[in-house]
Coordinates of C-alpha atoms in Angstrom, one line a residue:
M16 CA 77.8 129.5 77.3
K17 CA 78.3 126.3 79.4
N18 CA 78.7 124.2 76.2
R19 CA 81.2 126.7 74.8
R20 CA 83.1 126.7 78.0
D21 CA 83.5 122.9 77.8
Q22 CA 84.6 123.1 74.2
Y23 CA 87.3 125.6 75.1
K24 CA 88.4 123.3 77.9
R25 CA 88.9 120.4 75.5
I26 CA 90.8 122.8 73.2
F27 CA 93.0 123.8 76.1
S28 CA 93.7 120.2 77.1
F29 CA 94.4 119.2 73.5
S30 CA 96.7 122.2 73.0
A31 CA 98.6 121.4 76.2
A32 CA 99.1 117.8 75.1
V33 CA 100.3 118.9 71.7
I34 CA 102.9 121.3 73.3
L35 CA 104.2 118.5 75.6
V36 CA 104.5 115.9 72.7
G37 CA 106.1 118.6 70.6
L38 CA 108.7 119.4 73.2
Y39 CA 109.4 115.7 73.6
T40 CA 109.8 115.4 69.9
L41 CA 112.2 118.4 69.6
G42 CA 114.4 116.7 72.2
F43 CA 114.4 113.5 70.3
V44 CA 115.1 115.2 66.9
W45 CA 118.1 117.0 68.4
V46 CA 119.5 113.8 69.9
W47 CA 118.8 111.8 66.8
Y48 CA 120.5 114.2 64.4
Q49 CA 123.4 114.9 66.8
S50 CA 124.2 111.4 68.0
Y51 CA 122.6 108.7 66.0
S52 CA 121.6 109.6 62.4
D53 CA 125.1 109.6 61.0
A54 CA 126.5 107.1 63.5
I55 CA 124.4 104.1 62.4
L56 CA 125.9 101.5 60.1
L57 CA 123.8 102.6 57.1
P58 CA 122.7 106.2 57.6
F59 CA 119.2 107.1 56.3
Y60 CA 118.4 109.6 53.7
R61 CA 115.8 112.2 54.4
R62 CA 112.6 110.1 54.6
G63 CA 114.2 107.4 56.9
N64 CA 114.9 110.1 59.5
W65 CA 111.4 111.3 59.2
V66 CA 110.0 107.8 59.8
M67 CA 112.2 107.4 63.0
I68 CA 110.8 110.7 64.3
L69 CA 107.2 109.7 63.4
I70 CA 107.6 106.4 65.2
Y71 CA 108.8 108.3 68.3
I72 CA 105.8 110.6 68.2
V73 CA 103.4 107.6 67.8
M74 CA 104.9 105.8 70.8
V75 CA 104.8 108.9 73.0
M76 CA 101.1 109.3 72.2
L77 CA 100.2 105.6 72.7
F78 CA 102.0 105.3 76.0
S79 CA 100.8 108.7 77.3
K80 CA 97.2 107.7 76.4
A81 CA 97.6 104.3 78.0
F82 CA 98.8 105.8 81.3
G83 CA 96.4 108.7 81.1
G84 CA 99.1 111.4 81.6
L85 CA 98.0 113.9 78.9
K86 CA 94.7 114.9 80.5
A87 CA 95.4 118.4 81.8
G88 CA 93.3 119.2 84.8
Y89 CA 91.9 115.7 85.1
L90 CA 94.6 113.9 87.3
K91 CA 96.4 115.3 90.3
R92 CA 99.8 116.8 89.6
T93 CA 101.6 113.9 91.2
D94 CA 99.5 111.4 89.2
M95 CA 100.2 113.3 86.0
F96 CA 103.9 113.3 86.8
Y97 CA 104.0 109.6 87.6
S98 CA 102.1 108.7 84.5
Q99 CA 104.2 110.7 82.1
T100 CA 107.5 109.6 83.8
L101 CA 106.6 106.0 83.3
S102 CA 105.4 106.8 79.7
I103 CA 108.6 108.6 78.7
L104 CA 110.8 105.9 80.3
C105 CA 109.1 103.2 78.3
V106 CA 109.3 105.2 75.1
N107 CA 112.9 106.0 75.4
V108 CA 114.0 102.5 76.3
L109 CA 112.1 101.1 73.4
T110 CA 113.5 103.8 71.1
Y111 CA 117.0 102.9 72.2
F112 CA 116.5 99.3 71.3
Q113 CA 114.9 100.3 68.0
I114 CA 118.0 102.4 67.2
S115 CA 120.3 99.5 68.2
V116 CA 118.4 97.2 65.8
V117 CA 118.7 99.7 63.0
N118 CA 122.4 100.0 63.8
R119 CA 122.8 96.3 64.1
D120 CA 124.8 96.8 67.3
F121 CA 124.2 98.4 70.7
S122 CA 124.3 102.2 70.3
A123 CA 125.6 104.8 72.8
T124 CA 123.3 105.1 75.8
L125 CA 124.4 108.6 77.0
P126 CA 122.4 110.5 74.4
M127 CA 119.2 108.7 75.5
V128 CA 120.0 109.4 79.1
I129 CA 120.4 113.1 78.3
L130 CA 117.2 113.0 76.4
T131 CA 115.4 111.4 79.3
G132 CA 116.7 114.1 81.7
Y133 CA 115.5 116.8 79.3
D134 CA 112.1 115.1 79.0
L135 CA 111.7 115.0 82.8
L136 CA 112.7 118.7 83.1
V137 CA 110.1 119.6 80.4
L138 CA 107.5 117.4 82.2
V139 CA 108.0 119.1 85.6
L140 CA 107.6 122.6 84.0
W141 CA 104.6 121.4 81.9
V142 CA 102.8 119.9 84.9
V143 CA 103.3 123.0 87.1
L144 CA 102.4 125.6 84.5
V145 CA 99.6 123.8 82.8
N146 CA 97.8 122.9 86.0
R147 CA 98.2 126.4 87.4
L148 CA 96.8 128.0 84.2
Y149 CA 94.1 125.4 83.9
F150 CA 92.6 125.9 87.3
R151 CA 93.0 129.7 87.0
I152 CA 90.9 129.6 83.9
Y153 CA 88.5 126.8 85.0
P154 CA 87.7 127.1 88.8
P155 CA 85.9 124.2 90.4
R156 CA 82.3 123.5 89.5
H157 CA 79.6 124.2 92.1
L158 CA 77.4 121.1 92.4
V159 CA 74.3 119.9 94.2
V160 CA 73.8 116.3 95.3
I161 CA 70.3 114.7 94.9
Y162 CA 70.4 111.5 97.0
G163 CA 68.0 108.6 97.5
D164 CA 67.6 105.8 100.0
K165 CA 71.3 105.2 100.5
N166 CA 73.5 107.8 102.1
A167 CA 75.5 109.7 99.5
A168 CA 78.1 110.9 102.1
E169 CA 80.8 108.5 100.8
L170 CA 80.5 109.7 97.2
V171 CA 80.4 113.3 98.3
L172 CA 83.5 112.8 100.4
K173 CA 85.4 111.3 97.5
M174 CA 84.4 114.1 95.1
S175 CA 85.2 116.7 97.7
R176 CA 88.8 115.5 97.8
R177 CA 89.2 117.1 94.4
V178 CA 88.4 120.6 95.6
D179 CA 90.3 121.9 92.5
K180 CA 87.5 120.4 90.3
Y181 CA 84.3 120.0 92.4
M182 CA 82.7 122.1 95.0
I183 CA 79.8 120.3 96.7
C184 CA 77.6 123.1 97.8
E185 CA 74.3 121.5 98.8
S186 CA 72.6 118.1 99.2
V187 CA 68.9 117.5 98.7
S188 CA 66.9 114.4 99.4
I189 CA 64.8 112.9 96.6
A190 CA 61.9 112.9 99.2
E191 CA 61.7 116.7 98.8
S192 CA 59.1 118.2 96.5
T193 CA 59.9 118.3 92.8
E194 CA 59.8 122.1 92.8
E195 CA 62.4 122.3 95.6
I196 CA 64.7 119.8 93.7
Y197 CA 64.4 121.8 90.5
A198 CA 65.1 125.0 92.3
A199 CA 68.2 123.5 93.9
I200 CA 69.5 122.2 90.5
G201 CA 69.0 125.7 89.0
R202 CA 71.3 127.3 91.6
Y203 CA 74.4 125.4 90.5
E204 CA 76.5 124.4 87.5
G205 CA 75.8 120.7 87.8
V206 CA 74.0 118.0 89.7
I207 CA 75.0 114.6 91.1
L208 CA 72.3 111.9 91.1
C209 CA 73.2 109.2 93.7
E210 CA 71.1 106.1 94.5
I211 CA 67.8 107.5 93.2
P212 CA 64.8 105.2 92.3
G213 CA 64.6 104.5 88.6
Q214 CA 61.6 106.6 87.6
R215 CA 62.6 109.6 89.5
R216 CA 66.2 109.4 88.2
N217 CA 64.9 109.2 84.6
D218 CA 62.7 112.3 85.1
L219 CA 65.6 114.3 86.6
L220 CA 68.0 113.1 83.8
K221 CA 65.5 114.3 81.1
Y222 CA 65.0 117.6 82.9
C223 CA 68.7 118.2 83.0
F224 CA 69.2 117.1 79.4
A225 CA 66.6 119.5 78.2
R226 CA 68.3 122.4 79.9
N227 CA 71.9 121.4 79.1
I228 CA 72.7 120.9 82.8
R229 CA 75.8 118.8 83.5
T230 CA 74.8 115.6 85.3
Y231 CA 77.0 113.1 87.2
I232 CA 75.3 109.7 87.9
A233 CA 76.5 107.0 90.4
P234 CA 75.8 104.0 88.1
K235 CA 73.8 100.9 89.2
I236 CA 74.6 97.4 88.1
S237 CA 71.9 97.5 85.5
D238 CA 73.5 100.7 84.0
I239 CA 76.9 99.0 83.6
I240 CA 75.3 96.0 81.9
L241 CA 73.5 98.4 79.5
R242 CA 76.8 100.0 78.6
G243 CA 77.9 96.7 77.0
A244 CA 74.8 96.3 75.0
E245 CA 74.8 95.9 71.2
E246 CA 72.7 98.1 69.0
I247 CA 70.2 96.2 66.8
R248 CA 69.3 97.9 63.5
L249 CA 66.9 95.4 61.9
F250 CA 63.8 97.4 62.7
D251 CA 62.7 101.0 62.7
T252 CA 62.4 100.7 66.5
P253 CA 65.7 101.0 68.4
L254 CA 66.7 97.8 70.3
L255 CA 69.6 97.1 72.6
L256 CA 70.9 93.5 73.0
C257 CA 72.5 92.4 76.2
R258 CA 74.0 88.9 75.5
N259 CA 74.8 88.3 79.2
Y260 CA 77.2 85.4 78.7
G261 CA 80.6 87.1 79.1
L262 CA 83.1 87.0 76.3
S263 CA 82.4 85.6 72.8
M264 CA 84.2 82.6 71.4
E265 CA 86.6 84.8 69.4
Q266 CA 87.4 87.0 72.3
R267 CA 88.1 84.0 74.5
L268 CA 90.5 82.6 71.9
V269 CA 92.4 85.9 71.5
K270 CA 92.5 86.3 75.3
R271 CA 93.9 82.8 75.8
A272 CA 96.6 83.3 73.2
F273 CA 97.5 86.6 74.9
D274 CA 97.6 84.8 78.3
L275 CA 99.9 82.0 77.2
T276 CA 102.3 84.4 75.5
F277 CA 102.4 86.7 78.5
A278 CA 102.8 83.8 81.0
V279 CA 105.8 82.3 79.1
V280 CA 107.6 85.6 78.4
F281 CA 107.2 87.1 81.8
T282 CA 108.0 83.9 83.7
V283 CA 111.4 83.9 81.9
L284 CA 112.0 87.7 82.3
L285 CA 110.9 87.8 86.0
S286 CA 112.5 84.6 87.2
P287 CA 115.4 86.6 88.8
V288 CA 112.9 88.8 90.6
M289 CA 110.9 85.8 91.8
L290 CA 114.2 84.2 93.1
V291 CA 115.0 87.3 95.1
C292 CA 111.5 87.4 96.6
A293 CA 111.7 83.7 97.5
L294 CA 115.1 84.2 99.3
A295 CA 113.8 87.3 101.1
I296 CA 110.8 85.4 102.5
K297 CA 112.9 82.5 103.6
L298 CA 115.4 84.6 105.3
N299 CA 112.8 86.7 107.0
D300 CA 111.2 84.0 109.2
G301 CA 112.3 80.6 107.8
G302 CA 108.7 79.7 106.8
P303 CA 107.5 78.4 103.4
V304 CA 108.0 80.6 100.4
L305 CA 104.7 79.9 98.7
F306 CA 101.2 79.2 99.9
R307 CA 98.2 78.1 98.0
Q308 CA 94.6 79.0 98.7
K309 CA 91.2 78.0 97.2
R310 CA 89.7 80.6 95.0
L311 CA 86.9 81.0 92.4
T312 CA 87.3 81.6 88.7
L313 CA 85.1 81.3 85.6
G314 CA 81.6 80.0 86.3
G315 CA 82.3 79.6 90.0
K316 CA 84.9 76.8 89.5
E317 CA 87.3 76.4 92.4
F318 CA 91.1 76.2 92.0
Y319 CA 94.2 76.7 94.1
V320 CA 95.9 80.0 93.6
Y321 CA 99.7 80.3 94.2
K322 CA 101.2 83.4 95.8
F323 CA 104.4 84.4 97.6
R324 CA 103.6 84.2 101.4
S325 CA 103.3 87.7 102.7
M326 CA 101.8 86.9 106.1
V327 CA 102.9 84.9 109.2
V328 CA 102.5 81.2 108.9
D329 CA 99.5 80.8 111.1
A330 CA 97.7 84.0 109.8
E331 CA 94.3 82.4 109.6
K332 CA 94.3 80.2 112.7
H333 CA 91.0 82.0 113.7
G334 CA 89.4 81.5 110.3
P335 CA 89.4 83.3 107.0
Q336 CA 89.4 87.1 107.1
L337 CA 90.2 90.0 104.8
A338 CA 93.6 91.6 105.0
R339 CA 93.8 95.3 106.0
E340 CA 96.4 97.8 105.1
D341 CA 97.7 97.9 108.7
D342 CA 97.3 94.2 109.3
D343 CA 99.8 93.0 111.9
R344 CA 99.8 89.5 110.3
I345 CA 101.7 90.9 107.3
T346 CA 105.4 90.4 107.6
R347 CA 108.0 93.1 106.8
V348 CA 108.9 91.4 103.5
G349 CA 105.3 90.8 102.8
R350 CA 104.4 94.5 103.2
V351 CA 106.9 95.3 100.4
L352 CA 105.7 92.5 98.2
R353 CA 102.1 93.5 98.6
R354 CA 102.7 97.2 98.0
C355 CA 104.6 96.5 94.7
R356 CA 102.2 93.6 93.8
L357 CA 105.2 91.1 93.7
D358 CA 103.3 88.6 95.9
E359 CA 101.1 87.9 92.9
L360 CA 103.9 86.7 90.5
P361 CA 103.5 82.9 91.2
Q362 CA 100.1 83.2 89.6
L363 CA 101.8 83.2 86.2
F364 CA 101.7 79.4 86.7
N365 CA 98.0 79.6 87.2
I366 CA 97.7 81.5 84.0
F367 CA 99.8 79.0 82.1
R368 CA 97.5 76.2 83.4
G369 CA 94.4 78.0 82.2
E370 CA 92.9 78.6 85.7
M371 CA 93.4 82.4 85.5
S372 CA 93.8 85.1 82.9
V373 CA 96.3 88.0 82.9
V374 CA 93.5 90.5 83.3
G375 CA 90.2 89.8 85.0
P376 CA 88.4 90.2 88.4
R377 CA 90.3 89.4 91.5
P378 CA 90.1 85.7 92.4
E379 CA 87.9 85.6 95.5
R380 CA 87.7 83.0 98.2
P381 CA 84.6 80.9 98.3
E382 CA 83.8 81.7 102.0
L383 CA 84.2 85.5 101.4
A384 CA 82.2 85.3 98.1
Q385 CA 79.3 83.7 100.0
Q386 CA 79.4 86.5 102.5
Y387 CA 79.4 89.2 99.8
E388 CA 76.5 87.5 98.0
K389 CA 74.3 87.9 101.0
T390 CA 74.4 91.7 100.6
M391 CA 75.3 91.8 96.9
P392 CA 73.5 89.1 95.0
E393 CA 75.1 90.5 91.8
F394 CA 78.6 89.5 93.1
E395 CA 78.5 86.3 91.0
F396 CA 78.2 88.3 87.8
R397 CA 82.0 88.9 87.9
L398 CA 82.5 85.1 87.3
H399 CA 81.5 85.5 83.7
V400 CA 85.2 85.6 82.9
K401 CA 88.3 84.0 84.4
A402 CA 89.9 85.5 87.5
G403 CA 92.9 87.7 86.7
L404 CA 96.4 88.4 87.9
T405 CA 95.5 92.1 87.6
G406 CA 92.3 93.8 86.7
Y407 CA 90.5 97.1 86.2
A408 CA 89.4 97.2 89.8
Q409 CA 93.0 96.6 91.0
V410 CA 94.5 99.5 89.0
I411 CA 91.6 102.0 89.3
G412 CA 90.5 101.2 92.8
K413 CA 92.5 101.6 96.0
Y414 CA 93.5 99.1 98.7
D415 CA 90.5 100.0 100.8
T416 CA 87.9 100.6 98.0
Q417 CA 84.5 99.2 99.0
P418 CA 83.6 95.7 97.5
Y419 CA 80.5 97.1 95.8
D420 CA 82.6 99.7 94.0
K421 CA 85.1 97.0 92.9
L422 CA 82.2 94.9 91.7
K423 CA 81.1 97.7 89.5
M424 CA 84.6 98.1 88.1
D425 CA 84.8 94.4 87.3
L426 CA 81.5 94.5 85.5
M427 CA 82.7 97.6 83.5
Y428 CA 85.7 95.6 82.4
I429 CA 83.6 92.6 81.3
E430 CA 81.0 94.6 79.4
N431 CA 83.7 96.7 77.6
Y432 CA 86.3 93.9 77.1
S433 CA 88.8 94.2 74.3
I434 CA 92.4 93.1 73.8
F435 CA 93.4 96.7 73.8
L436 CA 91.8 97.2 77.2
D437 CA 93.8 94.3 78.5
L438 CA 97.0 95.8 77.2
R439 CA 96.2 99.2 78.8
I440 CA 95.4 97.5 82.2
V441 CA 98.7 95.7 82.0
L442 CA 100.5 99.0 81.5
M443 CA 98.5 100.6 84.2
T444 CA 99.5 97.7 86.5
L445 CA 103.2 98.6 85.8
K446 CA 102.5 102.2 87.0
T447 CA 100.7 100.9 90.1
A448 CA 103.6 98.6 91.0
L449 CA 106.3 101.3 90.5
F450 CA 104.2 104.2 92.0
P451 CA 101.9 102.5 94.5
G452 CA 98.8 104.5 95.2
E453 CA 97.4 105.7 98.5
T454 CA 94.5 104.4 100.4
N455 CA 91.3 106.4 100.7
E456 CA 92.1 107.2 104.3
E457 CA 95.6 108.6 103.3
E458 CA 94.1 110.6 100.4
Q459 CA 91.5 112.1 102.8
S460 CA 94.3 113.2 105.2
H461 CA 96.4 114.7 102.4
D462 CA 93.4 116.4 100.8
A463 CA 92.3 117.8 104.1
Q464 CA 95.7 119.5 104.4
E465 CA 95.3 120.9 100.8
M466 CA 91.9 122.2 101.6
M467 CA 93.2 124.0 104.7
V468 CA 96.0 125.6 102.7
Q469 CA 93.6 126.6 100.0
E470 CA 91.1 128.1 102.5
S471 CA 93.9 130.0 104.3
M472 CA 95.1 131.5 100.9
E473 CA 91.6 132.5 100.0
S474 CA 91.1 134.0 103.4
A475 CA 94.3 136.0 103.1
Q476 CA 93.2 137.2 99.7
N477 CA 89.8 138.2 101.0
D478 CA 91.4 140.1 103.9
K479 CA 93.7 141.9 101.6
S480 CA 90.9 142.9 99.3
K481 CA 88.9 144.2 102.2
G482 CA 91.9 146.2 103.4
D483 CA 92.2 147.7 99.9
T484 CA 88.6 148.7 99.8
P485 CA 88.1 152.5 100.5

């Protein structure tokens, strides 16, 4: 029954995505035939029109997948709206230029503006209705946490913020007897394994696997390394190969070509934006526009990173220290630059010089890296690739995500690298810059309010049901 329930959930999500893409397509079909198909210089016959429609559908699917906006019930409603808004804007802008190329002249913009307005209206209705129906059909899962040496409170808190998906009902220490742990697992729909010793975790995972019990695991560094392993099929005994040297020669060549192309194109395109940022910094306090700082990149090599200055001139007169979200050293202009990631733009020159890559782990300061390595010896693993202008940890994590969690994300990127992953992270960076995320603290505050509202609604419903009972 549980497996069938999950299959139906995937069918629901797929059907909802098909409906949204279909509605987008209907809007484009109407605009195309009403405003563009006969207005272009050499109108298409039947199949040419079909190709234009097909290209539109493909672009919608690609951008929606890149921004993750088609996963009904997975993201919050605001995140789904932001993701799909950015997706449809990218698609419609590219489609307009495509039509202009076909027409050999700039076409009318009003039809595309109308199409975008229609798409946003469809999106709002889709997000509201689909989420309401999804969570009515699929209420939150009731879970139990099995924790080990480290306190699982932080993970439990993060999962509890999605009260629409997860309901943490009980926590059990791995020090309890096996019978008590099995009994606790049997009372709920799933289990979370957090920081449990290897052998005990393996036993529990096999136990849950044999009984089709959904299991969530907080991965260790070794788990992430194994995810990037290559399967060896030379023998009748399965083997996994962990090469453990970062990217291959071919991957490095492709990545460098992508970096050079990106750096040249975006330096030209964003030069007006960088000029405005420089003027704003200069007018704010009269101090220098840029600052350079020693950072680490591939193999622990030191280099100087360039950034727009977002702090006061003497920000580190008491020594190096991490910036906080509410840091009083950050200037007014710097706060805007940081929130929109504009302070990082001068690093395009570091990319051009080969010191950085477009996508990779955040370039860390040598002093702070030494401090991290005292408690996280694996911190140096992230130096198997060049430091990046953006990265998986920057777009998935939040401003105040813990360094150990960011390290895991960096290693996930390294072990699963592909040029397509780089492209997706670049697109996700665009979303982060236009729709900056909240900190964990802000999310906790908002989610607490949502929980209070939900609890009050449930309480009112319970009181009503009690009043109706004879």
